[in-house]
């Protein structure tokens, strides 16, 4: 066989001449037009040709050698009910190759409540580990040397008592604060935008962050005092440009907070780290991480730092939880692998890979091992670590990177025009932009414009059954209450009261350092709830106002056949009942992830429903009473934190006790199939898991309502 003569094609690899004509294939969620072919002419700036990793503006990586010298840190974000079970899980993971700990706390802990508080009955131990006292923290790290182990803690609302417990637990292990390494998330601004596990108003929350910056800069040189998170914006539906811009705008606000507290830029900014969510848009995610480094260097440069470390954006990544599906869950292994590759090729410093069953329940040990091994395979079985920035110089990647830089910079300038991120949050602007982005994405999925394998295309005849982890909420709560009682019996009550009063005075008079005072309180065995409430007593507890957007979902899906059918059925019901179908969307317990609830509210409003949204963090009794007072036809409960078996029956019991068991109760979110029978037996009328087409859900609900009016 004669080989072809490539010389006759006269290809010029520098200019890309004779490439086929370029065609725009589609617009991304970011509004970037993807072309069929790229060459050097696509790049407005050719600076990338002369840049190397480890040099300003760090486009190609924060460190010169990248993974050649030190691969990324393999982490697993996890916490299981009690400190004992979590400690056992952590030690087993460390034996299996994990290099750092990432601690997941339960929602009661996040929101500053002790496990014995009545508002958290369904939350204790359900989405992470319950921590009430220093004794819990000591058990959590038992036989794990804190002077040798990097510890990442996702904590924002109750960050003061958690940091205090961590420092005191280390002290009692013989480890001083200057020996501790790791990261505290401590990113409260994004809580007001998306995740909602805030406690105090923004001003007090920013004061707490400043005090932590000050304490750690003086006493904990190896510890990262903040991890500024875009992950939760990503999970809430933000496009890459919005996630990028709002996260970096948060970082800019934190710089100002540190400077306002009297710190010098090089004293605290080098300890900043960032946290990105990594989805399935493979090339966009790589470009996002590269663009972030350039933008951060540009932002920090204006403050005239003298240390190059101040300009250097370092990042932890987590694969997307939103991309995981309830249907065909084994497909989630492939999804997570693709996302993990994007994180590594984008230059992450550490990585958590989600388990395949996290759209169903808390991860099992079996699924967590697969997730962890995915990273080990990428690290040890591929050549992915042999080159810094392997995609650097790709015309496509460089073009995406440039366009993301430009789009994100415009968003940042808009935030600055309002007076910075704190003011923009007060106006509700970032939250509304993220929710609009989420509604557009959901409409594309529901209409089939965006394919989700196993959900809206290539479906299997029957679902795959897999074993999932289940936590006995009552058992964990009783165990924690017993430990709280035991701690209180042994402590010096007078010393505790003095420390708590000092905390209250410090907040009231804006004096002292809150973390220093909380450490004294922790040594005296004050509980997490007591420390949190001492601050709350002076500052108050923040209450978010719920708002909905309209028209976004319908504008994207308006010609879809199922959408039109649901809308017609809604109109028919209105004629028959004499009023529009009315639904209330409720979030029970302390779960702050409200993407699903907000998207449902937006979509149902566009389908012709009157929609009420209950305030965040309702008790079952509060939700039931509000539903009755609003005279709704349907109460929709959004559950993502595994508290459904405790909280939903209480809603149904309350409705019955007030004579309103005619209100239809439905449940959506992360509900294991094995729990469907239990909930239906309690009286739930419908359960809608991840991947449900909203219009189909509306049709099912409307059919039930129509039957009731026959």
Phi, psi and omega in degrees: 000131181272128179285147180292153178267105183286343181299327185292343179283343176051047180284134175253105187286350178277326183251342180075025178301154180071011171295151176298158178303140181277137179237140174280120182273315181193168173261138178277175176299337180275356183079019178266130180276123179267126181261163182282335180218148180228146169216188189296338180292345179286343187264117180289320178252131181261014183299332184301336183295333185253005183266147176231160178298146177086001179236151180306136004265027173065027177306317190264007176141150182286338182233147186299316185269346182048233188280353179299323181266318184214110178297166178300156178280127178275117181240160172222113181285113187203148171199131185237104170049281184252161178298324181296312182293322178294317179301318178298317180296316181298314182296323177294318179297320180296325177293333184269007175113356176292142187249349179208158180259137173236113191266127174257120178263153178287168188288331175299316178296314180305322187265009172081023180252140168288159185294344180269003181284136184296336182287347186244026184304321183267001187252341189296119176074007190272330181232025182159189185270139178276126178233115181249331184215174174302326181298322175298317181294323178295319177294321181304322183252020179301130179064017173244107185292113186285348174278350181243349187248126173285127184239122175254130181236120177274098182208134182228302182298303182265040186294328182295306179294325180294316176298318179298315179298318180298315181294317181290320176300320177294316177305315183282354170265356182088019183247126181276159182305325182289350178266350185280137177230148180147206186211139168250134184297302168056028185251088188279334184298320180291339176295323179288342180270315191224309193276329168072018175266049175276166172234306188259165176299161183306320184296313178294322179298319179290328176296319178300316180298316179300319180295323178291319175304313184296313182295313184291325180295330180272328192238344187226070187296339181267357190256134177278120190278353177199144171237108189274119198255120166265347184306313185288332173292317177303312182292332180278355175113005181292140171288168187299320181293323179288315177304314181299308186293312184291326178294315180290327175295324173300315179302318178298320179295323179290327174300314180296325179296316179295317178295322179295335178275002176095006179276154174270150187307320183279356179276338185226330183294327176299343179264005173287143167225166183237166188217112182252145167274139182241115181258196188271355176282081196310303185289325179296322180292321176298313180297323180301316182291324179289318179296323182300319182295319179294314182295319180295318177300321179294319181293311185290328184304328183292345179266006175056054176289155176257341180265128176301334181296334179292334182272351193264113178276119176251148193218144166252145179234153173224135177295158189289133170277329181296328182285346178289145182240149175289321181281141181047059187299338179293338173298337181295335177297316179294318179301312182295323179297315179298317180294320178297319178298319179297319179298316182291316180291339175275347174100039179289154176265338173206162189210137169245130176254128181289152178275154187294337186260013185284352170276355182249322186189185172297147184294141175275167177297324179298311182288326179296324178294319177299317180298317180292318181294333176304317179292320180297322179294315178299320183286317191257342186247004176231173175262027185294338182264004187277348184219139174282132178051064183302332180270358179301132181095349174293124182302321180297309181297317181294324177293314177300317181300313179300315183292324176294320177302313182295314182293317180295322181296324177296319177298317181297318179297324178295316178300318179297327181294337177275352182107016180105174188293323180301314179293320179298322178294318178300328178278349178081012187289309181300319182299316182293323179295319179293317180294325177295319178298318179296319180296320179296318179298315182295322179297321179294323177291312183297329181273354180084003177292331178245118186276130171241108184300127179087355181244301178242011175201150177057047183283148173273158181294327179218156182286153176274129177268127174226152179288136179236156180283138176229133181255134176276097185302318182295317180297315181296316182297316179298320179297316180294320180297319178300321181289323177299315180300316181297319179295316183293329180293332186262347189272168176270102186298324181295317179295322178296314181300320180298317180295318181293323178292324177296321176298313180302314181294321180299318178290315184298319186259000182054049179234158175071184180244119187298324180292319178300316180292320180295328177297319176297319179296320179294319178300328180271005174074033167294147181275166178300316180296323180293316179296315180298317183290330177299322177286317180298324181301327180270325188259337186087165177254129185287138177239121181275138174274132180271132177227153178241157175248156181226154175091340183291310181296312184293327180296329182276334191238007195303335181263005180290135185298317182292321177300314181296323178295317180295319180295319178296318179295324177296318178295319179296320178297319181299320178293319183288319185270345181084003175200164181294151171299136185240130181232143172247130177260125185237140169248118184260155179069206188257014178288119183261356181286106188245016179304309183299316181297317182290320179295317178300315180299316180296312183295316181294326176297319179289339178274359176103007177277149161278128188238126170253144174241122177289153177296154179299151170068036177285152167278161177304321181294318180297318180296316181297317181293319178296319179300318180292315181296328179276355179053051180277158172276328188225137170247113180259121182255123178263122184231122178234357190241024170068016179264011188296326183287340176267315191278318185296314178302327179292325175298311182298319179296320181293316178302319180294320184291335180258011175075027180234040177284005171283342178290127181286126178252123176238159182228138176227161178121210183271094181235114177301141181304328182293344179266353183301314182299318179300311183293319179295324178294333178282343180121006177291135185273338181195147179233128185234106184275180178303139180095354178295132173287123188300319180298321177296318178298318180297318179298316180298317180294316181295324178297320178296317180295320180298320179298323181293336181262003179292000000 
